[in-house]
Amino acid sequence: MVNREEAITEEKEVLDISQKEFMTLMNSSECAMFIAKSGSEMELIYANDKFYSILQYSKEEYTRKFGNNVMATVLNEEKQKLRNLIARQAAAGGTLKLEYRVLRKDNSIAWLSLSARAVVKDNQFIYYSSCLDVTKSKKTIDDICNAKREIDVIANSIPGGVIKLRISDYKLIYANDGYFLLTGYSRAEFAMEFGNYCDNLVYPDDKDEVVKYLETAFKNHGLLGFEFRLSSKNGCIKWVYINGRRIDDDNGQPVYLCVLTDITDKKKIEAEFEDNVKRADVISNFLNSILWTYDINSDTLSRSGNFDNTYLQQRKLYNYDSIKELINSVHPDDAGRLKEHFYKRRENKGQSQGIYRMKNANGIFQDVEISTISVCDSSDKPYKIYGMTRVIDDINKDARAVKEKTENRLVSLARAARAKAEDNITGLMPYSSFLNKADKILRGREEKDHYAILCADINEFLKFSHHYGFSVSNQILKIFSKVLLDNIAKDGICSRVDGDYFVVMFQYANHKELMKLMSSMVHTKEEFDQKSGSVRFGTTTGIYLVQPDDDKLEDMLEKADIARRSIKGLMGNHYAIYTEDLKKDKSKEEEIIDQIYNSMRTRSIDICLMPRIYKSRENVIGCKAVPRIILDDGQYIESVKLLKYVERGGKLNEFAFISLSSVCANMGAWKKQGKKTVPLSIEITASELSIQNAVDIIDDIVVRRNGLEPKEIIFEIHERYFAEGTTVFDMNVRELCKKGYQVIISRFGSDHTAVDALRRLPLTGIKFHGGFFNENMDNKREKVIFKKIAEMAKELGLSVTCGGIQSKIQEDFAKEIGCEIFEGEMYYGKVRHNVFEKCFLSD
């Protein structure tokens, strides 16, 4: 019994201690706790210290002022709402969750978060409650909401799209109004159409590139920044610039925050600007010109255009010294006029134009036209000068120049009077009869019939007339016409159109027979060469195989002629059959001729100078102009190969005159600068010297335009030209010598020795070529002949020169036979004009 009482007493003591500790725990809690009865004012039964401290009251102050009323400190506007929430949540059962505002002792307002559980006791609800002061949290949330609203306002004020993009599937997490304005869709339309996935809006051609940029930036954790095209709702293509940064979203997924700017107008302006630049560049290249702007205030000259043939390559010249260097590239005779021209435009509004001689990329003077116009500011004072420098194309465009586009030669000849006359040399039908008969046959042909048109000529036919006379050339015409009649034109449909040009129409059964006919023609022609013992000659033949749908004979003749021209220049007897590829491509020869002519037209002939020495390399007494042409494939063509094209005449007939004009302009400038010049030699062909007024052209270039003396210019004429020289050629050579120009026979002894020319023309020298010695240096007979030629020339008062010296052996041989003047790569080689001026000219 005693033990039981002791146990009860001990249990009470334990319980008393637990309550005391629990009360201590309640009062030390950071959370306010209280017990209250239900009712409109909720009577307070118990509250811990934190409850009072939240409201900034002590227990006594609160009791004295509000009694046991829990609702007393709740804001009046919150009370009814709070009662309604308590009633609603109590009816639903479970824990009450409330947030409300209270007025604290210092009149500040605090937010409380209440959590309470209702327990029924004595038929009345008792609320066991806890609450926290969430004022700071509520303020933070408000700040976040306000910041979000402000961000939305700012984002929607940006002139462009702002998006948050999920990289894994390109879904929009956020997009401002500007983005949807950019795409042309509303938010609802975009969501319905694309499900908020934005990759479908990228222009298809740019899609792969955009994905590549995004993936690269994502892997490297880098910034985004690129341009792409976007397809908007109305079908318009817009250019967009995207700028973005990678961040991690709330859920840890990588996203990109991006700003998209509409740059369509910028792109249009750029395209227009690029088109303007391209147009200016194309026109500048076409006109062979440079466009430039001089800013007077900053003293800066900006240039654009074709710089290929320009002495100064800089596109910007920043000060007067560099601009002065540009003016110094003008010929001394023209520099004063250009300075005056420039000064006028600096001082006064207006425009000026003038022709001046300026150095090109090779340091050679050429004629250019400089046009300028000055523009003024509001004060009518010039502040900029716009100008253009254009190389003048002054190749004569009279009857001597060959037009680049001519009427079909065969068609034009058909209208000539001689086309109706019989051929007295070969006995072939007149060309007009050929056309009529061929046209009649072709119109009446059947599908099974196979016809071909043949055009042929004799290689270098004019040389046979010059070397051997008309009797031999006529014999060649007869032989070739017989070859054609016996092998190809067995039915006689053959005619000689003009000179050595033949046309044939013939029928063949199949391609195998055609090959036999052509082989037979070549074989028969070679047999004639062997049996007759006459001069051998080569032929070039073009063939066109008539197609079923062909109906114009002139087109068929033209195609056969294209085939002939495609192999023109080959030695021996050759033929070609027309294909469509031949029509598309010019023959190699025509391409080269066109490129040479273009260099003449644009004054881009690259001319170097080869120093000429007397006895030893230290004694430079002159130079030789060595022109060369840079072809489109980057290769050079010069010397003998270049002359091969020039000597044919036609539109290249003024090559030597243009080259002479360039080198004489430089020599004239050197003299004006007080330099002591040396004689200059240049090669000239028979076709150029066969022009009626050739001497007047030369005199105008040398004396009148550049102030040089005739004795300072030496013309080198290849030996073979004297063998085939015309009366006009002889007269012009005499006239040149009479005026004081030096004329020498070059490559003497390499072809048909022009001793007769030495006898009848007042020449001033002869010139051997070192390359010819390679074959004959061990031949005593040849050495004796060369020695005697040199002795003869010296007795006649002629200079004896040897060019093309490339080795000591050649030099020794040339000296042994009597040469005293030398040129060649062994000494100094070819040098630019500015190098020659610095190294070999003295003041």
mmCIF file of C-alpha atoms in Angstrom, residues 514-703:
data_model
loop_
_atom_site.group_PDB
_atom_site.id
_atom_site.type_symbol
_atom_site.label_atom_id
_atom_site.label_comp_id
_atom_site.label_asym_id
_atom_site.label_seq_id
_atom_site.Cartn_x
_atom_site.Cartn_y
_atom_site.Cartn_z
ATOM 1 C CA LEU A 514 34.193 10.222 -144.199
ATOM 2 C CA MET A 515 37.407 9.284 -142.396
ATOM 3 C CA LYS A 516 38.652 7.501 -145.530
ATOM 4 C CA LEU A 517 37.960 10.573 -147.673
ATOM 5 C CA MET A 518 39.880 12.874 -145.288
ATOM 6 C CA SER A 519 42.762 10.406 -144.972
ATOM 7 C CA SER A 520 42.903 10.097 -148.774
ATOM 8 C CA MET A 521 43.030 13.890 -149.137
ATOM 9 C CA VAL A 522 45.960 14.228 -146.709
ATOM 10 C CA HIS A 523 47.797 11.275 -148.264
ATOM 11 C CA THR A 524 47.340 12.585 -151.843
ATOM 12 C CA LYS A 525 48.524 16.035 -150.853
ATOM 13 C CA GLU A 526 51.723 14.614 -149.310
ATOM 14 C CA GLU A 527 52.350 12.563 -152.478
ATOM 15 C CA PHE A 528 52.125 15.776 -154.539
ATOM 16 C CA ASP A 529 54.737 17.351 -152.252
ATOM 17 C CA GLN A 530 57.148 14.468 -152.817
ATOM 18 C CA LYS A 531 56.663 14.090 -156.579
ATOM 19 C CA SER A 532 56.417 17.691 -157.721
ATOM 20 C CA GLY A 533 59.534 18.883 -155.913
ATOM 21 C CA SER A 534 57.767 22.223 -155.411
ATOM 22 C CA VAL A 535 57.647 24.143 -152.171
ATOM 23 C CA ARG A 536 56.023 22.160 -149.388
ATOM 24 C CA PHE A 537 52.981 23.693 -147.718
ATOM 25 C CA GLY A 538 50.554 22.802 -144.948
ATOM 26 C CA THR A 539 46.767 23.040 -144.876
ATOM 27 C CA THR A 540 44.098 23.554 -142.209
ATOM 28 C CA THR A 541 40.640 22.089 -142.787
ATOM 29 C CA GLY A 542 37.372 22.376 -140.888
ATOM 30 C CA ILE A 543 34.350 20.130 -141.498
ATOM 31 C CA TYR A 544 30.711 20.474 -140.499
ATOM 32 C CA LEU A 545 28.399 17.449 -140.745
ATOM 33 C CA VAL A 546 25.012 18.708 -141.953
ATOM 34 C CA GLN A 547 22.175 17.799 -139.565
ATOM 35 C CA PRO A 548 18.607 16.919 -140.624
ATOM 36 C CA ASP A 549 17.154 20.125 -139.146
ATOM 37 C CA ASP A 550 19.767 22.488 -140.690
ATOM 38 C CA ASP A 551 18.296 24.904 -143.219
ATOM 39 C CA LYS A 552 20.689 27.885 -143.411
ATOM 40 C CA LEU A 553 23.776 27.356 -145.532
ATOM 41 C CA GLU A 554 25.589 30.392 -144.079
ATOM 42 C CA ASP A 555 25.311 28.884 -140.556
ATOM 43 C CA MET A 556 26.761 25.595 -141.807
ATOM 44 C CA LEU A 557 29.669 27.412 -143.461
ATOM 45 C CA GLU A 558 30.315 29.374 -140.272
ATOM 46 C CA LYS A 559 30.449 26.194 -138.189
ATOM 47 C CA ALA A 560 32.891 24.574 -140.611
ATOM 48 C CA ASP A 561 35.023 27.730 -140.368
ATOM 49 C CA ILE A 562 34.943 27.584 -136.554
ATOM 50 C CA ALA A 563 36.320 24.035 -136.756
ATOM 51 C CA ARG A 564 39.082 25.269 -139.089
ATOM 52 C CA ARG A 565 40.015 28.143 -136.788
ATOM 53 C CA SER A 566 40.130 25.851 -133.763
ATOM 54 C CA ILE A 567 43.331 24.193 -135.085
ATOM 55 C CA LYS A 568 44.775 27.164 -136.947
ATOM 56 C CA GLY A 569 48.492 27.587 -136.328
ATOM 57 C CA LEU A 570 49.430 23.905 -136.309
ATOM 58 C CA MET A 571 52.201 22.853 -138.669
ATOM 59 C CA GLY A 572 51.484 20.283 -141.425
ATOM 60 C CA ASN A 573 48.106 19.074 -142.714
ATOM 61 C CA HIS A 574 45.326 18.873 -140.153
ATOM 62 C CA TYR A 575 41.547 18.780 -140.062
ATOM 63 C CA ALA A 576 38.883 19.155 -137.361
ATOM 64 C CA ILE A 577 35.195 18.252 -137.270
ATOM 65 C CA TYR A 578 32.793 20.757 -135.704
ATOM 66 C CA THR A 579 31.272 20.024 -132.296
ATOM 67 C CA GLU A 580 29.170 22.253 -130.025
ATOM 68 C CA ASP A 581 32.159 22.606 -127.685
ATOM 69 C CA LEU A 582 34.042 24.464 -130.418
ATOM 70 C CA LYS A 583 31.239 26.994 -130.633
ATOM 71 C CA LYS A 584 31.406 27.665 -126.911
ATOM 72 C CA ASP A 585 35.179 28.041 -126.756
ATOM 73 C CA LYS A 586 37.303 30.346 -128.866
ATOM 74 C CA SER A 587 40.381 28.924 -130.399
ATOM 75 C CA LYS A 588 43.510 29.315 -128.274
ATOM 76 C CA GLU A 589 45.003 31.697 -130.796
ATOM 77 C CA GLU A 590 41.992 34.013 -130.772
ATOM 78 C CA GLU A 591 41.961 34.045 -126.977
ATOM 79 C CA ILE A 592 45.593 35.115 -126.834
ATOM 80 C CA ILE A 593 45.071 37.780 -129.501
ATOM 81 C CA ASP A 594 42.092 39.141 -127.554
ATOM 82 C CA GLN A 595 44.157 39.272 -124.359
ATOM 83 C CA ILE A 596 47.016 41.055 -126.140
ATOM 84 C CA TYR A 597 44.563 43.552 -127.609
ATOM 85 C CA ASN A 598 42.985 44.115 -124.204
ATOM 86 C CA SER A 599 46.429 44.854 -122.746
ATOM 87 C CA MET A 600 46.970 47.362 -125.548
ATOM 88 C CA ARG A 601 43.585 48.953 -124.927
ATOM 89 C CA THR A 602 44.081 49.254 -121.169
ATOM 90 C CA ARG A 603 47.768 50.201 -121.455
ATOM 91 C CA SER A 604 48.713 47.252 -119.230
ATOM 92 C CA ILE A 605 51.575 45.967 -121.394
ATOM 93 C CA ASP A 606 54.337 45.015 -118.969
ATOM 94 C CA ILE A 607 57.507 46.567 -120.428
ATOM 95 C CA CYS A 608 60.921 45.914 -118.896
ATOM 96 C CA LEU A 609 64.295 47.243 -119.993
ATOM 97 C CA MET A 610 67.288 45.082 -120.910
ATOM 98 C CA PRO A 611 70.575 47.010 -120.358
ATOM 99 C CA ARG A 612 72.922 47.072 -123.376
ATOM 100 C CA ILE A 613 76.642 47.042 -122.609
ATOM 101 C CA TYR A 614 79.702 47.998 -124.629
ATOM 102 C CA LYS A 615 82.567 45.455 -124.276
ATOM 103 C CA SER A 616 82.198 45.101 -120.448
ATOM 104 C CA ARG A 617 79.243 44.989 -118.085
ATOM 105 C CA GLU A 618 80.380 48.158 -116.309
ATOM 106 C CA ASN A 619 79.786 50.211 -119.454
ATOM 107 C CA VAL A 620 75.982 50.426 -119.993
ATOM 108 C CA ILE A 621 75.373 52.420 -123.171
ATOM 109 C CA GLY A 622 71.678 51.757 -123.796
ATOM 110 C CA CYS A 623 68.720 49.477 -123.228
ATOM 111 C CA LYS A 624 66.170 47.422 -125.086
ATOM 112 C CA ALA A 625 62.418 47.559 -124.413
ATOM 113 C CA VAL A 626 61.097 44.040 -123.757
ATOM 114 C CA PRO A 627 57.278 44.028 -123.707
ATOM 115 C CA ARG A 628 55.373 41.088 -122.331
ATOM 116 C CA ILE A 629 51.718 40.254 -121.752
ATOM 117 C CA ILE A 630 50.295 38.649 -118.624
ATOM 118 C CA LEU A 631 47.653 36.157 -119.796
ATOM 119 C CA ASP A 632 44.511 35.316 -117.856
ATOM 120 C CA ASP A 633 46.045 32.044 -116.631
ATOM 121 C CA GLY A 634 48.937 33.974 -115.056
ATOM 122 C CA GLN A 635 51.495 32.968 -117.688
ATOM 123 C CA TYR A 636 53.675 35.490 -119.530
ATOM 124 C CA ILE A 637 54.012 35.730 -123.279
ATOM 125 C CA GLU A 638 56.949 37.745 -124.621
ATOM 126 C CA SER A 639 59.694 38.024 -127.214
ATOM 127 C CA VAL A 640 59.404 35.668 -130.195
ATOM 128 C CA LYS A 641 56.035 34.214 -129.191
ATOM 129 C CA LEU A 642 54.561 37.672 -128.772
ATOM 130 C CA LEU A 643 55.880 38.835 -132.142
ATOM 131 C CA LYS A 644 54.303 35.780 -133.782
ATOM 132 C CA TYR A 645 50.878 37.244 -133.005
ATOM 133 C CA VAL A 646 51.775 40.902 -133.544
ATOM 134 C CA GLU A 647 53.281 40.349 -137.001
ATOM 135 C CA ARG A 648 49.938 39.122 -138.322
ATOM 136 C CA GLY A 649 48.650 42.680 -138.185
ATOM 137 C CA GLY A 650 44.923 43.224 -137.788
ATOM 138 C CA LYS A 651 43.907 44.732 -134.488
ATOM 139 C CA LEU A 652 47.414 44.188 -133.071
ATOM 140 C CA ASN A 653 48.895 46.385 -135.798
ATOM 141 C CA GLU A 654 49.750 49.178 -133.369
ATOM 142 C CA PHE A 655 51.422 47.111 -130.659
ATOM 143 C CA ALA A 656 54.893 48.585 -131.261
ATOM 144 C CA PHE A 657 53.509 52.141 -131.373
ATOM 145 C CA ILE A 658 51.768 51.737 -128.005
ATOM 146 C CA SER A 659 54.892 50.178 -126.479
ATOM 147 C CA LEU A 660 57.025 52.958 -127.985
ATOM 148 C CA SER A 661 54.660 55.585 -126.565
ATOM 149 C CA SER A 662 55.022 54.117 -123.058
ATOM 150 C CA VAL A 663 58.817 53.898 -122.995
ATOM 151 C CA CYS A 664 59.270 57.301 -124.674
ATOM 152 C CA ALA A 665 57.048 58.931 -122.048
ATOM 153 C CA ASN A 666 59.413 57.619 -119.384
ATOM 154 C CA MET A 667 62.510 58.733 -121.277
ATOM 155 C CA GLY A 668 60.994 62.180 -121.761
ATOM 156 C CA ALA A 669 60.268 62.402 -118.020
ATOM 157 C CA TRP A 670 63.843 61.376 -117.194
ATOM 158 C CA LYS A 671 65.195 64.129 -119.442
ATOM 159 C CA LYS A 672 62.890 66.688 -117.819
ATOM 160 C CA GLN A 673 64.223 65.605 -114.431
ATOM 161 C CA GLY A 674 67.774 66.266 -115.631
ATOM 162 C CA LYS A 675 68.784 62.634 -116.104
ATOM 163 C CA LYS A 676 71.331 61.662 -118.732
ATOM 164 C CA THR A 677 69.435 59.170 -120.896
ATOM 165 C CA VAL A 678 70.779 56.377 -123.098
ATOM 166 C CA PRO A 679 69.531 55.159 -126.514
ATOM 167 C CA LEU A 680 66.591 52.759 -126.379
ATOM 168 C CA SER A 681 65.840 49.992 -128.850
ATOM 169 C CA ILE A 682 62.490 48.398 -129.594
ATOM 170 C CA GLU A 683 61.395 45.622 -131.935
ATOM 171 C CA ILE A 684 58.976 46.496 -134.730
ATOM 172 C CA THR A 685 57.340 44.231 -137.300
ATOM 173 C CA ALA A 686 56.962 44.565 -141.065
ATOM 174 C CA SER A 687 53.178 44.840 -140.762
ATOM 175 C CA GLU A 688 53.556 47.842 -138.418
ATOM 176 C CA LEU A 689 56.113 49.510 -140.698
ATOM 177 C CA SER A 690 53.930 48.827 -143.746
ATOM 178 C CA ILE A 691 51.316 51.326 -142.537
ATOM 179 C CA GLN A 692 51.349 54.373 -144.826
ATOM 180 C CA ASN A 693 51.828 56.973 -142.057
ATOM 181 C CA ALA A 694 53.975 54.825 -139.732
ATOM 182 C CA VAL A 695 56.861 57.331 -139.702
ATOM 183 C CA ASP A 696 54.518 60.219 -138.840
ATOM 184 C CA ILE A 697 53.091 58.198 -135.938
ATOM 185 C CA ILE A 698 56.620 57.442 -134.670
ATOM 186 C CA ASP A 699 57.715 61.068 -135.056
ATOM 187 C CA ASP A 700 54.672 62.292 -133.153
ATOM 188 C CA ILE A 701 55.412 59.901 -130.259
ATOM 189 C CA VAL A 702 59.168 60.487 -130.070
ATOM 190 C CA VAL A 703 59.700 64.125 -130.965
#
